[in-house]
Each structure stands twice: as C-alpha cells, then as structure tokens.
Amino acid sequence: MHIIMAASEAIPFAKTGGLADVCGTLPRELAKLGHHCSLFMPGYRKAKRNCAEIHDTHISFVIDMAGKPMTAHLLRTQLPSVDAGGAAAGSSVDVYFIDQPFYFDREELYGDSHGDYRDNCERFSFFSRAVVEAIERLRLPIDILHCHDWQTGLIPAFHRTLYRGYGWYRHCASIMTIHNLAYQGRFWGADMPLTDMDWQYFNWQQMEFFGDLNLLKTGIAFADMITTVSPSYAREIQQPMHGCGLDGLLRSKANRIQGIVNGVDYNVWDPGHDNMIASRYTSSNWKDGKLACKRHLQQKVGLPVRDDVPLIGLIGRLAEQKGWDLVVPLMHRWIDSRDVQWVVLGNGEARFAQALSELAHRRPDRVAVRLEFSDGLAHEIEAGCDLFLMPSRYEPCGLNQLYSLRYGSIPVVHATGGLIDTVNNATTESIDGGTGTGFVFDQYDVDALENCCSRALETYSRTPEVWSKLVLAGMDQDWSWSKSATSYLNAYARARELAACEGRL
Ligand code: ADP
C-alpha cells in the first residue's frame, strides 16, 4: 500500500507530545511490513536543525491565502531508523518539509509564552493545502491519506471537495486520527476564506461549531475513517463527558471509528540498551539495575541518596488533563507525614509550576521538580523511580505508563482511556495469575488517588515478592509498534472499503 501521512510534529524533528512519537515511528513500522510510506510536516526551524541531511527538491509553488500569495518550498529528508543501541541510519521513509519561513521559521511549534500564535489557522491551512498540492507535484502514488489532529483536518475536506476526482486522489481514502479531542483548532468563523473551502460547508454538520471554524471537526466530518489512540477513548469520546462537544458527530460516525493503542519504540525506550540511563538492565537483573539508576537519579536531582525510600516519578505537560489538580493536594497531604520522595518533570501552566516549585522549596529532601522538557531526564526518571504516577483526568492513550511497564516502574493510574486499556490493576487474582501490572483508581478525586498510592506503597514495602511479580509481568509485556501497525493496516483497508461502497474508489 502507498500511505501518505501528514502531521504537525514527528520525532526526531519536532516534538511537543505523544503525537510526535507516533508520527515518527508508525511510518517506519509500516515500511517494515512492506508498505510504502511518506510523511509531510512543516519545515519548522527546529525540524531543519534536527536533520542529519536535508535535500532541496527544487519544487516550489504558490498558494493563495485569501488573496495573499504564499510560496511553499519542498525539502526532503528521511526518517532515521534507530537500531537497538541508538545508532541512527536512513530508513526507507521519505519526509517532506513544507518550507515557508514566514509561517514556520519560529522558535516554537504552536505558540510562545504569550500564548498560541495568532495566525495558527492561517499557518495550518497553508500547510494542509501545501501537502495536497505537493503530493500531486511529486507524483506520489497514494492509496491512503492519513491525517493527524486538527492541524491537518482540512486535508480530508480538500480530498472530498476541491481535489475530488483529481489525479491520484481518485484512488485514495482518507483517515483522520484523533490524538486528543480537547484540541480542536477552533478559530473565528471569519477565517473561513483562509481554507479556500466554499461557504456551503460552513454548516453545523461539517466545518462550523457554534459560529466558529473547527478544523478537527472538519477532518472528522470528511474522513472515510476515524481512528483514535485507544479503544476505551474511542468509546469515551462518543459520550458527552469526554466528547468535547463533538460526541454527537462522532456517534453518527460510530461504524467508522476504531481505537488503536499507540506502540512503544523499544529501540528508544528499553532499559536493556538505553544509553541515557546510568545502568542498563533487563528482567533478569532489574533489581540491581534499577537500584543503580535510582541512586544516580536521586543524586542528579539533589534528593538524599537512599535505597529504602520509595521514589515516585511523574513526567508530563503541566496541564489540567494530566491530573496535577490531584497530585499537588496529595503532595501537600504527605509532604511532612510520609517518607516518600517525588521527582517531577514537566512544563506548562504557571499555576502548577508554581505549586510544585513551592513544594520542592519547602522539602528539598523529599521533592525535586524540573520545569523543563528534557528527554534525557525523562529516561532517567523512568529507570530510576519505583512508582510512576499518571492520574490523568482523561488520557487518549498515554505513553509514559507504557514506558514505565518496560522499565519496571509500577504505574499508578486513573481508570480512563488508554490507561485502563494498558495497565491491569493488582488484585489477588491478577497477581496470582501473573497479569497484574499496576494500581488503578476509579473515582477522580484526591482521596481515591491517596488510597491507591497507599496501596501501592504498602505492597512495595511489605510484600516485595508481590512487587517483583508486578514488575516482571510489566517488563515482559509487548507494546511494540508491530501490533499497532497491523491494526492501522486493517483500518486503512476498512477506509478503502467504505469509500468503495460509496462509489468513490
Ligand atoms: P501527551 O501527548 O498528552 O502530552 P503522552 O503520554 O501521549 O502525552 O506523550 C507525552 C510524551 O512526551 C512522552 O514521550 C513523554 O515522555 C514526553 N514528555 C512530556 N513532557 C515531557 C518533559 N517535560 N520532558 C521530556 N519529555 C516529556
């Protein structure tokens, strides 16, 4: 199959979250399975900086942005294939950067300390249009057009309207993957001319959302198939509580929605060959390996180096979604009374950053906080902590709990979305059966989180043999991309079937 992906971020070029992990890894896995895959993304300043080699295609074209002619220039590189051990080499996946300095030569991807860039609708309308134009100019064969999140939501609409029956688009079906429904790309309705779509599509079933232009809704409305990143989240977003206003539209597309859990790139995230951690280990020597990593981490972040104290790790965006409104009160409850260490890595909202900094200031012997984005430290936390806390209010998939399983750091999670699909609660039966891998709480409140953490800490200190069983059950699981890539291939086949049934293929 010939698959073309469009996304606003992909590792190793540019990353703000899990979307980048998926878009930098899935194309390679599809290529490994014998399919031909290309990826398009914006030519951000940092994406170009993170390229080993970059080629000029000498292809440029002009896009009319509501009367303003803007040139798109195509650059080409390749997705590196990382071998176990970290050596990078070229893969067979071509990556095309849509280069336009006015839109993309900026320090960040979506915004800076003042908030989102004010021209994001224009930037990503331009990107989406440029992708569709570029595919034609490069004469790329295409069976599947796979779009990710609101930044590419216009592409399925272009496919079904402006480019309908045009060139290769006659032979392809489109997929829209929702990585997080809360981010919809909602803009002032008057931005509609930037999309070049006819105003007839600005209606409540397609592009309009309470008077605004909604780019994710657009993608959902026009795509042949919709996927999201876990089966539970696929169900949750069809209900008002997690539907973010789009649950009705999603319910009307229920037969086109599939949930596929993200995979883990074990070339990058495996303690057996992770060069970023202090000591490498596998399930046969995890106790010694993790202890060395724990000591190193404690020393690095300035916590007392103690083997006996449980170390709780947290990594993630400082956004309400991630459960900081439960974590901070729990830390306050425990800060003087419980002999526990916390190491937190995250950046984002100032209110959480300030609350966490205050806690670290009050008890530097118990709390270490790093308010930054650091891939290296993320690896060290995964390896060095005993428990990994992920109490997200909602979580489409979540990656850190999957990394934690492989690193033998027991996840403590809220029963939602991808967390419930990937972490199996420790009960008498699941522990005996060797299937328990973590601790799960149902009710989203501080008491439930506290009870769950207490249960985990008790197991840690009183029944080390049970703890070992949980660690080993998690480390032995396989959440690699090969399974998820096969599920995506099934979704692609289904999208083509649906398009064919409607007489469009
Ligand atoms: P989301 O995409 O909602 O932010 P995910 O769990 O799907 O959450 O993916 C987050 C990814 O970003 C993980 O790979 C995680 O390790 C990484 N990450 C998040 N915050 C940081 C940070 N401050 N430093 C390093 N890595 C981070």
XYZ file of C-alpha atoms and ligand atoms in Angstrom:
532
model
C 0.000 0.000 0.000
C 1.106 3.589 -0.609
C 0.454 5.604 2.505
C 0.957 9.331 2.915
C 0.923 10.837 6.368
C 0.561 14.456 7.300
C 1.294 15.664 10.804
C 2.381 18.786 12.627
C 5.139 17.027 14.560
C 7.261 13.880 14.427
C 10.340 12.660 16.262
C 13.223 13.297 15.883
C 12.433 16.569 14.101
C 9.969 18.375 16.360
C 8.023 17.227 19.403
C 5.667 18.633 21.987
C 3.887 15.375 22.936
C 2.871 11.834 22.094
C 1.736 12.813 18.583
C 5.389 13.201 17.617
C 6.274 9.743 18.933
C 3.503 8.186 16.861
C 4.222 10.074 13.643
C 7.946 9.443 13.823
C 7.538 5.724 14.444
C 4.419 4.385 12.733
C 5.656 5.164 9.167
C 8.797 3.138 9.811
C 6.796 0.205 11.141
C 4.537 0.277 8.095
C 7.614 0.343 5.886
C 8.982 -2.677 7.770
C 5.754 -4.519 6.914
C 6.440 -3.882 3.237
C 4.368 -0.767 2.632
C 5.488 2.479 1.117
C 5.083 5.418 3.423
C 5.950 9.130 3.167
C 5.491 11.795 5.810
C 4.772 15.516 5.381
C 5.342 18.058 8.131
C 6.014 21.799 8.422
C 9.618 22.927 7.937
C 9.973 24.375 11.423
C 13.252 25.948 12.433
C 13.926 23.146 14.909
C 12.875 20.410 12.464
C 15.516 21.570 9.988
C 18.051 21.848 12.780
C 17.340 18.245 13.855
C 18.042 16.781 10.404
C 21.239 14.917 9.638
C 20.851 15.557 5.900
C 18.394 17.670 4.003
C 17.850 17.830 0.229
C 16.292 20.513 -1.865
C 13.664 19.067 -4.229
C 13.700 22.353 -6.220
C 9.914 22.205 -6.194
C 8.098 25.394 -5.224
C 4.543 26.532 -5.753
C 2.316 29.368 -4.717
C -0.781 29.028 -2.544
C -3.353 31.754 -2.438
C -4.095 32.505 1.202
C -7.246 34.607 0.972
C -5.670 36.905 -1.602
C -2.120 36.700 -0.234
C 0.218 34.620 -2.440
C 2.480 32.442 -0.268
C 5.188 30.170 -1.643
C 5.640 26.613 -0.430
C 9.035 25.077 -0.989
C 9.637 21.333 -0.636
C 12.616 19.933 1.237
C 13.253 16.229 1.639
C 14.946 14.159 4.304
C 14.470 10.676 5.726
C 13.164 9.294 8.936
C 16.173 7.881 10.744
C 15.897 4.232 11.654
C 17.343 3.780 15.109
C 18.911 0.425 15.842
C 18.824 -1.073 19.294
C 21.785 0.653 20.855
C 20.885 4.029 19.412
C 22.793 4.062 16.103
C 20.866 6.094 13.536
C 20.770 5.334 9.823
C 18.446 6.350 6.988
C 15.168 4.460 6.726
C 13.047 3.999 3.632
C 10.578 6.654 4.783
C 10.845 9.956 2.942
C 9.964 13.028 4.949
C 8.938 16.202 3.156
C 9.119 19.527 4.921
C 6.765 22.236 3.705
C 9.075 25.195 3.948
C 7.740 28.719 4.326
C 9.827 30.849 6.707
C 7.093 33.397 7.389
C 4.935 30.651 8.935
C 7.423 28.128 10.251
C 10.778 29.747 10.954
C 9.849 30.350 14.587
C 11.309 29.086 17.823
C 8.249 27.035 18.819
C 5.654 24.931 17.009
C 2.346 26.408 18.107
C 2.982 29.362 20.384
C 5.252 31.059 22.882
C 5.000 32.462 26.390
C 2.308 34.907 25.177
C 0.038 32.033 24.113
C -0.799 30.373 20.800
C 0.495 32.067 17.648
C -2.340 34.255 16.447
C -2.052 33.067 12.852
C -2.277 29.316 13.604
C -5.365 28.935 11.423
C -3.512 30.513 8.522
C -0.313 28.532 9.169
C -2.005 25.142 9.218
C -4.470 25.928 6.427
C -1.414 26.734 4.356
C 0.328 23.543 5.468
C -2.703 21.359 4.669
C -3.178 22.886 1.240
C 0.528 22.612 0.502
C 0.528 18.891 1.374
C -2.260 18.166 -1.076
C -0.556 20.214 -3.808
C 2.830 18.647 -3.094
C 1.544 15.088 -3.456
C 0.406 15.927 -6.986
C 3.611 17.736 -7.923
C 5.778 14.911 -6.622
C 3.519 12.457 -8.490
C 3.352 10.246 -5.422
C 1.066 7.235 -5.791
C -1.384 7.140 -2.936
C -3.859 4.633 -1.519
C -4.251 6.168 1.927
C -4.053 9.733 3.119
C -3.510 9.540 6.867
C -4.013 12.830 8.752
C -3.263 13.537 12.398
C -5.074 16.029 14.631
C -6.634 19.413 13.872
C -3.578 20.834 12.130
C -4.319 18.528 9.183
C -8.128 18.464 9.488
C -8.611 20.313 6.217
C -6.874 17.621 4.182
C -9.792 15.112 4.162
C -12.051 18.027 3.216
C -9.808 19.020 0.290
C -9.751 15.377 -0.779
C -13.561 15.215 -0.886
C -14.198 18.660 -2.394
C -11.572 20.800 -4.146
C -9.482 17.829 -5.304
C -12.275 15.326 -5.830
C -11.599 13.100 -8.806
C -8.275 14.812 -9.399
C -5.167 12.748 -10.275
C -4.187 10.182 -7.665
C -6.856 11.388 -5.260
C -9.372 9.374 -7.277
C -7.752 6.232 -5.892
C -7.293 7.014 -2.237
C -9.244 7.012 1.010
C -8.573 9.273 3.973
C -8.119 8.587 7.676
C -8.277 11.120 10.476
C -6.543 10.160 13.717
C -7.589 11.990 16.872
C -4.744 12.112 19.381
C -6.604 14.377 21.784
C -10.148 15.573 21.162
C -9.721 18.526 23.506
C -7.506 20.281 20.960
C -9.777 21.070 18.029
C -8.227 24.003 16.178
C -11.193 26.288 16.757
C -10.963 29.698 15.107
C -13.049 32.721 14.322
C -15.593 31.922 11.562
C -14.250 34.837 9.539
C -11.083 32.767 8.977
C -13.074 30.554 6.593
C -11.616 32.218 3.424
C -8.143 31.064 4.531
C -9.266 27.490 3.935
C -10.441 28.224 0.374
C -13.440 25.972 1.065
C -16.841 27.108 -0.168
C -19.066 28.733 2.482
C -21.671 25.998 1.831
C -19.513 23.723 4.001
C -19.669 26.135 6.903
C -22.605 24.323 8.499
C -23.139 22.522 11.804
C -22.501 19.073 10.328
C -19.175 19.870 8.671
C -16.915 22.829 9.440
C -18.895 25.111 11.721
C -19.005 24.791 15.506
C -21.104 27.305 17.435
C -20.322 30.016 14.900
C -16.609 29.205 14.784
C -14.487 27.340 12.277
C -13.411 23.968 13.714
C -10.622 22.170 11.866
C -10.735 18.868 13.769
C -14.487 18.673 13.232
C -13.810 19.279 9.547
C -11.437 16.318 9.425
C -13.905 14.062 11.271
C -16.770 15.109 9.012
C -14.931 14.432 5.747
C -12.616 11.480 6.502
C -13.539 8.000 5.344
C -12.426 6.522 8.639
C -11.595 7.930 12.068
C -9.162 6.387 14.468
C -8.153 7.361 17.935
C -5.416 6.082 20.164
C -7.128 3.515 22.400
C -10.364 1.503 22.324
C -11.605 2.993 25.618
C -11.004 6.548 24.416
C -12.832 5.678 21.180
C -15.878 4.842 23.313
C -15.446 7.768 25.721
C -15.375 10.451 23.028
C -18.789 9.327 21.835
C -20.234 10.356 25.211
C -20.933 13.934 26.365
C -18.457 13.755 29.271
C -15.395 13.340 27.049
C -16.897 14.314 23.701
C -15.853 17.991 23.943
C -18.995 18.983 22.028
C -18.284 16.596 19.155
C -19.788 13.451 20.690
C -22.939 13.763 18.567
C -20.965 13.938 15.332
C -18.776 11.052 16.489
C -21.788 8.918 17.426
C -23.155 9.480 13.949
C -19.874 8.028 12.630
C -19.718 5.118 15.104
C -19.241 2.489 12.372
C -16.185 4.381 11.093
C -14.363 4.777 14.426
C -11.593 2.480 15.623
C -9.355 2.721 18.702
C -5.738 1.600 18.284
C -3.315 1.782 21.203
C -0.037 3.520 20.368
C 3.028 1.337 20.313
C 6.340 1.870 22.044
C 9.550 2.264 20.109
C 11.652 -0.237 22.054
C 14.734 0.851 20.131
C 14.496 4.046 22.134
C 12.614 3.020 25.270
C 14.132 -0.178 26.645
C 16.351 -0.342 29.733
C 18.267 -3.228 28.147
C 20.043 -0.865 25.740
C 19.104 2.660 26.809
C 22.244 4.789 26.615
C 20.640 7.621 28.532
C 20.377 5.755 31.830
C 23.045 5.062 34.458
C 22.881 1.274 34.283
C 21.277 -0.987 31.699
C 19.097 -3.837 32.907
C 16.581 -6.470 31.828
C 14.002 -8.549 33.667
C 16.777 -10.865 34.888
C 18.787 -8.193 36.728
C 16.227 -5.440 37.227
C 16.778 -5.091 40.982
C 20.454 -4.182 40.684
C 19.912 -2.130 37.541
C 17.074 -0.087 38.923
C 18.893 0.500 42.199
C 21.890 1.948 40.350
C 19.557 4.144 38.294
C 17.660 5.231 41.412
C 20.846 6.293 43.213
C 22.018 8.161 40.150
C 18.667 9.923 39.758
C 18.492 10.908 43.428
C 21.964 12.353 43.206
C 21.282 14.131 39.938
C 18.113 15.902 41.117
C 19.521 16.669 44.581
C 17.460 14.246 46.691
C 19.119 12.327 49.543
C 20.571 9.113 48.127
C 18.620 6.437 49.997
C 17.748 2.936 48.851
C 14.955 2.349 51.354
C 12.684 5.286 50.485
C 10.110 4.778 47.696
C 10.673 7.143 44.804
C 7.606 8.324 42.872
C 8.155 9.695 39.358
C 5.941 11.967 37.251
C 6.537 13.261 33.711
C 4.144 15.256 31.582
C 2.687 18.506 30.400
C 1.606 20.751 33.268
C -1.991 20.830 32.062
C -5.171 20.061 33.951
C -5.699 16.957 31.813
C -2.722 15.270 33.428
C -4.181 15.270 36.957
C -1.940 17.858 38.621
C -5.010 19.139 40.454
C -4.961 15.818 42.358
C -1.192 15.399 42.576
C -0.467 18.757 44.205
C -3.027 18.315 47.056
C -1.765 14.767 47.653
C 1.811 16.018 47.867
C 0.650 18.622 50.392
C -1.066 15.942 52.466
C 2.018 13.770 52.511
C 4.893 16.183 52.429
C 5.629 16.101 56.150
C 3.953 12.866 57.145
C 5.107 10.246 54.612
C 8.657 9.190 54.000
C 8.403 9.267 50.208
C 10.479 11.014 47.539
C 8.973 12.698 44.476
C 10.660 13.604 41.233
C 8.623 15.665 38.790
C 9.490 16.656 35.227
C 7.126 18.879 33.287
C 6.477 22.227 31.714
C 3.307 24.148 31.032
C 0.764 26.061 33.092
C 2.244 28.516 35.581
C -0.199 27.675 38.406
C 1.015 24.066 38.555
C 4.659 25.051 38.049
C 4.421 27.431 40.987
C 2.649 24.952 43.266
C 5.233 22.255 42.521
C 8.151 24.655 42.989
C 6.781 25.685 46.368
C 6.630 22.051 47.456
C 10.222 21.481 46.314
C 11.305 24.613 48.142
C 9.574 23.512 51.331
C 11.010 19.986 51.429
C 14.020 19.712 49.118
C 14.795 16.400 50.828
C 11.503 14.963 49.558
C 10.549 16.773 46.365
C 12.620 17.501 43.252
C 10.989 19.441 40.431
C 12.405 20.169 36.982
C 10.305 22.587 34.955
C 11.696 21.843 31.514
C 11.446 19.490 28.566
C 14.281 17.008 28.868
C 14.253 13.736 27.005
C 17.360 12.523 28.866
C 15.860 13.173 32.291
C 12.603 11.502 31.206
C 14.572 8.306 30.510
C 16.386 8.581 33.844
C 13.127 9.018 35.744
C 11.538 6.039 34.019
C 14.531 3.914 35.002
C 15.177 5.312 38.487
C 11.758 5.583 40.085
C 9.891 2.797 41.879
C 6.365 4.015 41.127
C 5.236 6.081 38.186
C 2.163 8.211 38.769
C -0.245 9.064 35.947
C -3.551 10.189 37.401
C -4.818 11.872 34.214
C -8.386 13.175 34.303
C -8.652 11.724 30.800
C -5.955 10.121 28.670
C -6.419 9.241 24.994
C -3.560 6.711 25.122
C -0.620 7.850 27.234
C 2.902 6.715 26.590
C 4.671 7.093 29.889
C 2.716 4.281 31.557
C 3.848 2.015 28.700
C 7.473 3.105 29.151
C 7.085 2.537 32.911
C 5.933 -1.035 32.366
C 9.078 -1.806 30.363
C 11.339 -0.015 32.882
C 9.870 -1.918 35.856
C 8.434 1.249 37.423
C 4.977 0.313 38.629
C 2.322 2.607 37.143
C -0.393 4.110 39.344
C -3.139 5.364 37.033
C -6.681 6.691 36.835
C -9.173 4.331 35.156
C -9.593 6.236 31.924
C -8.886 5.935 28.189
C -5.616 4.316 27.235
C -4.547 3.977 30.871
C -7.294 1.447 31.618
C -6.527 -0.368 28.352
C -2.866 -0.846 29.205
C -2.490 -1.139 32.990
C -4.008 -4.135 34.741
C -4.979 -3.446 38.348
C -3.189 -5.502 41.017
C -5.810 -7.682 42.704
C -5.381 -11.028 44.429
C -6.468 -12.801 41.246
C -4.395 -10.746 38.816
C -1.287 -11.022 40.985
C -1.713 -14.811 41.331
C -2.363 -15.130 37.620
C 0.703 -13.036 36.773
C -1.377 -10.456 34.880
C -1.399 -7.584 37.391
C 0.917 -4.777 36.297
C -0.036 -1.675 38.291
C -2.525 0.125 40.500
C -5.719 1.664 39.171
C -8.232 4.013 40.842
C -11.746 4.749 39.565
C -13.045 7.911 41.164
C -11.258 11.079 40.037
C -10.553 12.659 43.418
C -7.687 13.118 45.869
C -8.960 10.513 48.352
C -9.102 7.818 45.684
C -5.622 8.737 44.468
C -4.312 8.698 48.031
C -5.826 5.267 48.727
C -4.402 3.884 45.527
C -0.903 5.254 46.194
C -1.067 3.957 49.770
C -1.990 0.511 48.468
C 0.965 0.624 46.076
C 3.389 1.827 48.765
C 2.234 -0.852 51.175
C 2.844 -3.523 48.555
C 6.266 -2.006 47.864
C 7.402 -2.069 51.479
C 5.540 -5.080 52.947
C 5.388 -7.648 50.168
C 8.464 -7.303 47.967
C 7.723 -10.685 46.369
C 4.387 -9.333 45.078
C 6.150 -6.178 43.886
C 8.622 -8.323 41.939
C 5.763 -10.199 40.307
C 4.178 -6.943 39.178
C 7.495 -5.628 37.849
C 8.199 -8.803 35.893
C 4.681 -9.036 34.475
C 5.016 -5.459 33.174
C 8.556 -5.809 31.836
C 7.630 -8.928 29.890
C 4.702 -7.323 28.068
C 4.982 -6.394 24.433
C 3.560 -2.991 23.485
C 5.719 -2.683 20.401
C 4.521 -0.952 17.260
C 4.236 -4.096 15.174
C 0.819 -4.963 16.679
C -0.494 -1.404 16.346
C 0.834 -1.076 12.788
C -1.143 -4.166 11.799
C -4.276 -2.604 13.315
C -3.658 0.560 11.269
C -3.418 -1.551 8.133
C -6.828 -3.018 8.979
C -8.205 0.494 9.441
C -6.772 1.507 6.054
C -8.427 -1.493 4.415
C -11.730 -0.606 6.063
C -11.450 3.032 4.923
C -10.960 1.897 1.343
C -13.890 -0.486 1.650
C -16.151 2.304 2.946
C -15.031 4.700 0.191
C -15.595 1.983 -2.413
C -19.094 1.254 -1.053
C -19.899 4.928 -1.579
C -18.657 4.701 -5.155
C -15.632 6.902 -4.586
C -12.862 4.437 -5.414
P 0.596 13.977 25.601
O 0.799 13.698 24.156
O -0.827 14.179 26.001
O 1.464 15.080 26.106
P 1.633 11.284 26.034
O 1.798 10.479 27.285
O 0.875 10.659 24.922
O 1.025 12.688 26.448
O 3.072 11.625 25.459
C 3.920 12.512 26.094
C 5.313 12.295 25.574
O 6.077 13.486 25.820
C 6.047 11.179 26.261
O 7.003 10.646 25.373
C 6.727 11.907 27.432
O 7.859 11.239 27.920
C 7.098 13.203 26.777
N 7.182 14.347 27.696
C 6.165 15.086 28.191
N 6.640 16.089 28.959
C 7.979 15.974 28.955
C 9.048 16.718 29.547
N 8.818 17.772 30.316
N 10.323 16.330 29.286
C 10.546 15.253 28.490
N 9.600 14.506 27.910
C 8.321 14.862 28.132
